[in-house]
Amino acid sequence: DIEMTQSPTFLSASVGDTVSITCRSSQDISRYINWFQQKPGKAPNLLIYGAFSLQSGVPSRFRGTGSGRDFSLIINGLQPEDFATYYCQQNYVTPWTFGQGTKVQIK
Amino acid sequence: EVHLVESGGTLVQPGGSLTLSCAASGLIFSESRMTWVRQAPGKGLEWVANINGDGSQTNYVGSLKGRFTIFRDNAKNSMYLQMSSLTAEDTATYYCAKVYIAKEPGGLADFHFYNIDVWGTGTTVTVSS
């Protein structure tokens, strides 16, 4: 199975900050990575697919980068509604696997 | 608008069985690949299984294969997850979700990205005596 190693586990930031979350896959997955946002008690929400394609309706402050094994989710100018947990997920091959998650907290 | 509603989650004893349901609306269900993802309390997301539109192709996470079965009834716009030999480790919120295949031009071949783009609200399974 492909392992997705996400970091950091926790991230403290302020409104307006730019933050970056990284995800490394255990093997080359080309662009087959998605990023999700999950708020407490809610289902995840797809933000980015194909490493850097923005899902419809998602604000442009969310940006994905990377290819191969190393990927990042960048949030430019954190908004109050962005404090949540973020997950990467590979869909290169089944079983699809998720990173451990990054909780973005208010500093 | 696509709407997915899970049901069937409950308290079940270890070793027991349970079948979860997912009712879909607002989409051409028979053309939609579907999936189950679960989340143990306070933990991360775990993909469980997926199924193609006509039910002829299924995939599972290895650790659950043999105990869990995904299937669908397109006449009822519904998908199911049959679970057996349940243990405490199966305690989780189970999400039903739709998979959209996004195609983008590539170099030698086009990309086919499998996007879990619509989720239900989840149903909770608790395995405990």
GROMACS .gro file of N, CA, C and O in nm, chain A residues 31-36 46-51 53-56 89-91 96, chain B residues 33-35 50 97-104 111-119:
model
  164
   31ARG      N    1   0.047   1.293  -1.038
   31ARG     CA    2  -0.036   1.403  -0.986
   31ARG      C    3  -0.159   1.353  -0.910
   31ARG      O    4  -0.250   1.427  -0.882
   32TYR      N    5  -0.161   1.224  -0.877
   32TYR     CA    6  -0.281   1.163  -0.823
   32TYR      C    7  -0.297   1.184  -0.672
   32TYR      O    8  -0.299   1.089  -0.593
   33ILE      N    9  -0.308   1.311  -0.636
   33ILE     CA   10  -0.328   1.345  -0.496
   33ILE      C   11  -0.441   1.446  -0.482
   33ILE      O   12  -0.454   1.536  -0.564
   34ASN      N   13  -0.524   1.426  -0.383
   34ASN     CA   14  -0.631   1.519  -0.349
   34ASN      C   15  -0.606   1.577  -0.211
   34ASN      O   16  -0.540   1.516  -0.127
   35TRP      N   17  -0.662   1.694  -0.188
   35TRP     CA   18  -0.658   1.757  -0.056
   35TRP      C   19  -0.800   1.785  -0.009
   35TRP      O   20  -0.883   1.835  -0.086
   36PHE      N   21  -0.827   1.751   0.116
   36PHE     CA   22  -0.958   1.770   0.176
   36PHE      C   23  -0.947   1.857   0.300
   36PHE      O   24  -0.846   1.855   0.371
   46LEU      N   25  -1.372   1.834  -0.060
   46LEU     CA   26  -1.262   1.832  -0.155
   46LEU      C   27  -1.220   1.974  -0.191
   46LEU      O   28  -1.302   2.055  -0.232
   47LEU      N   29  -1.090   2.002  -0.177
   47LEU     CA   30  -1.036   2.135  -0.210
   47LEU      C   31  -0.960   2.133  -0.342
   47LEU      O   32  -0.981   2.217  -0.429
   48ILE      N   33  -0.867   2.040  -0.353
   48ILE     CA   34  -0.773   2.032  -0.464
   48ILE      C   35  -0.772   1.889  -0.515
   48ILE      O   36  -0.770   1.795  -0.435
   49TYR      N   37  -0.772   1.871  -0.646
   49TYR     CA   38  -0.752   1.739  -0.704
   49TYR      C   39  -0.642   1.746  -0.808
   49TYR      O   40  -0.606   1.856  -0.854
   50GLY      N   41  -0.588   1.631  -0.842
   50GLY     CA   42  -0.482   1.629  -0.941
   50GLY      C   43  -0.363   1.715  -0.902
   50GLY      O   44  -0.299   1.777  -0.986
   51ALA      N   45  -0.334   1.720  -0.774
   51ALA     CA   46  -0.221   1.793  -0.717
   51ALA      C   47  -0.239   1.944  -0.712
   51ALA      O   48  -0.202   2.008  -0.615
   53SER      N   49  -0.525   2.122  -0.922
   53SER     CA   50  -0.649   2.171  -0.981
   53SER      C   51  -0.749   2.204  -0.871
   53SER      O   52  -0.777   2.122  -0.784
   54LEU      N   53  -0.801   2.327  -0.877
   54LEU     CA   54  -0.892   2.374  -0.774
   54LEU      C   55  -1.033   2.320  -0.798
   54LEU      O   56  -1.089   2.336  -0.908
   55GLN      N   57  -1.090   2.255  -0.698
   55GLN     CA   58  -1.227   2.204  -0.710
   55GLN      C   59  -1.322   2.323  -0.723
   55GLN      O   60  -1.303   2.428  -0.662
   56SER      N   61  -1.427   2.305  -0.800
   56SER     CA   62  -1.525   2.411  -0.822
   56SER      C   63  -1.582   2.462  -0.689
   56SER      O   64  -1.617   2.384  -0.600
   89GLN      N   65  -0.472   1.272   0.011
   89GLN     CA   66  -0.519   1.137  -0.025
   89GLN      C   67  -0.470   1.103  -0.164
   89GLN      O   68  -0.483   1.183  -0.257
   90GLN      N   69  -0.412   0.984  -0.178
   90GLN     CA   70  -0.369   0.942  -0.312
   90GLN      C   71  -0.476   0.855  -0.375
   90GLN      O   72  -0.540   0.772  -0.310
   91ASN      N   73  -0.496   0.879  -0.505
   91ASN     CA   74  -0.587   0.795  -0.582
   91ASN      C   75  -0.515   0.738  -0.704
   91ASN      O   76  -0.575   0.713  -0.807
   96TRP      N   77  -0.686   0.333  -0.191
   96TRP     CA   78  -0.663   0.475  -0.171
   96TRP      C   79  -0.623   0.498  -0.026
   96TRP      O   80  -0.680   0.437   0.064
  140ARG      N   81  -1.970   0.613  -0.987
  140ARG     CA   82  -1.885   0.532  -0.900
  140ARG      C   83  -1.904   0.584  -0.758
  140ARG      O   84  -1.910   0.705  -0.735
  141MET      N   85  -1.914   0.492  -0.664
  141MET     CA   86  -1.941   0.529  -0.525
  141MET      C   87  -1.837   0.467  -0.433
  141MET      O   88  -1.769   0.369  -0.468
  142THR      N   89  -1.826   0.524  -0.313
  142THR     CA   90  -1.725   0.475  -0.222
  142THR      C   91  -1.771   0.487  -0.077
  142THR      O   92  -1.865   0.561  -0.048
  157ASN      N   93  -1.475   0.083  -0.287
  157ASN     CA   94  -1.552   0.154  -0.389
  157ASN      C   95  -1.614   0.056  -0.487
  157ASN      O   96  -1.579  -0.063  -0.489
  204ALA      N   97  -1.992   0.825  -0.026
  204ALA     CA   98  -1.951   0.938  -0.109
  204ALA      C   99  -1.953   0.901  -0.256
  204ALA      O  100  -1.944   0.783  -0.293
  205LYS      N  101  -1.964   1.003  -0.338
  205LYS     CA  102  -1.963   0.985  -0.483
  205LYS      C  103  -1.823   1.015  -0.536
  205LYS      O  104  -1.755   1.104  -0.487
  206VAL      N  105  -1.784   0.939  -0.634
  206VAL     CA  106  -1.654   0.958  -0.697
  206VAL      C  107  -1.674   1.013  -0.837
  206VAL      O  108  -1.746   0.954  -0.918
  207TYR      N  109  -1.611   1.125  -0.863
  207TYR     CA  110  -1.617   1.185  -0.997
  207TYR      C  111  -1.481   1.167  -1.063
  207TYR      O  112  -1.378   1.196  -1.001
  208ILE      N  113  -1.481   1.119  -1.183
  208ILE     CA  114  -1.354   1.099  -1.254
  208ILE      C  115  -1.328   1.221  -1.341
  208ILE      O  116  -1.399   1.248  -1.439
  209ALA      N  117  -1.227   1.299  -1.302
  209ALA     CA  118  -1.189   1.419  -1.375
  209ALA      C  119  -1.079   1.385  -1.475
  209ALA      O  120  -0.975   1.332  -1.436
  210LYS      N  121  -1.102   1.414  -1.601
  210LYS     CA  122  -1.004   1.382  -1.704
  210LYS      C  123  -0.930   1.509  -1.745
  210LYS      O  124  -0.991   1.613  -1.771
  211GLU      N  125  -0.798   1.500  -1.749
  211GLU     CA  126  -0.716   1.613  -1.792
  211GLU      C  127  -0.610   1.562  -1.888
  211GLU      O  128  -0.562   1.449  -1.874
  218PHE      N  129  -0.479   1.211  -1.783
  218PHE     CA  130  -0.497   1.182  -1.642
  218PHE      C  131  -0.644   1.149  -1.617
  218PHE      O  132  -0.734   1.210  -1.676
  219HIS      N  133  -0.669   1.055  -1.526
  219HIS     CA  134  -0.804   1.026  -1.478
  219HIS      C  135  -0.801   1.033  -1.327
  219HIS      O  136  -0.761   0.937  -1.260
  220PHE      N  137  -0.839   1.147  -1.275
  220PHE     CA  138  -0.834   1.168  -1.130
  220PHE      C  139  -0.965   1.125  -1.066
  220PHE      O  140  -1.073   1.167  -1.108
  221TYR      N  141  -0.954   1.042  -0.964
  221TYR     CA  142  -1.072   0.993  -0.893
  221TYR      C  143  -1.098   1.085  -0.774
  221TYR      O  144  -1.028   1.078  -0.673
  222ASN      N  145  -1.197   1.170  -0.789
  222ASN     CA  146  -1.225   1.271  -0.688
  222ASN      C  147  -1.346   1.234  -0.606
  222ASN      O  148  -1.455   1.213  -0.659
  223ILE      N  149  -1.329   1.226  -0.473
  223ILE     CA  150  -1.442   1.204  -0.385
  223ILE      C  151  -1.506   1.341  -0.364
  223ILE      O  152  -1.467   1.417  -0.275
  224ASP      N  153  -1.605   1.372  -0.447
  224ASP     CA  154  -1.650   1.511  -0.454
  224ASP      C  155  -1.779   1.541  -0.379
  224ASP      O  156  -1.808   1.658  -0.352
  225VAL      N  157  -1.858   1.441  -0.346
  225VAL     CA  158  -1.980   1.465  -0.268
  225VAL      C  159  -1.987   1.359  -0.158
  225VAL      O  160  -1.971   1.240  -0.187
  226TRP      N  161  -2.010   1.404  -0.037
  226TRP     CA  162  -2.013   1.316   0.080
  226TRP      C  163  -2.148   1.323   0.148
  226TRP      O  164  -2.214   1.427   0.148
   0.00000   0.00000   0.00000
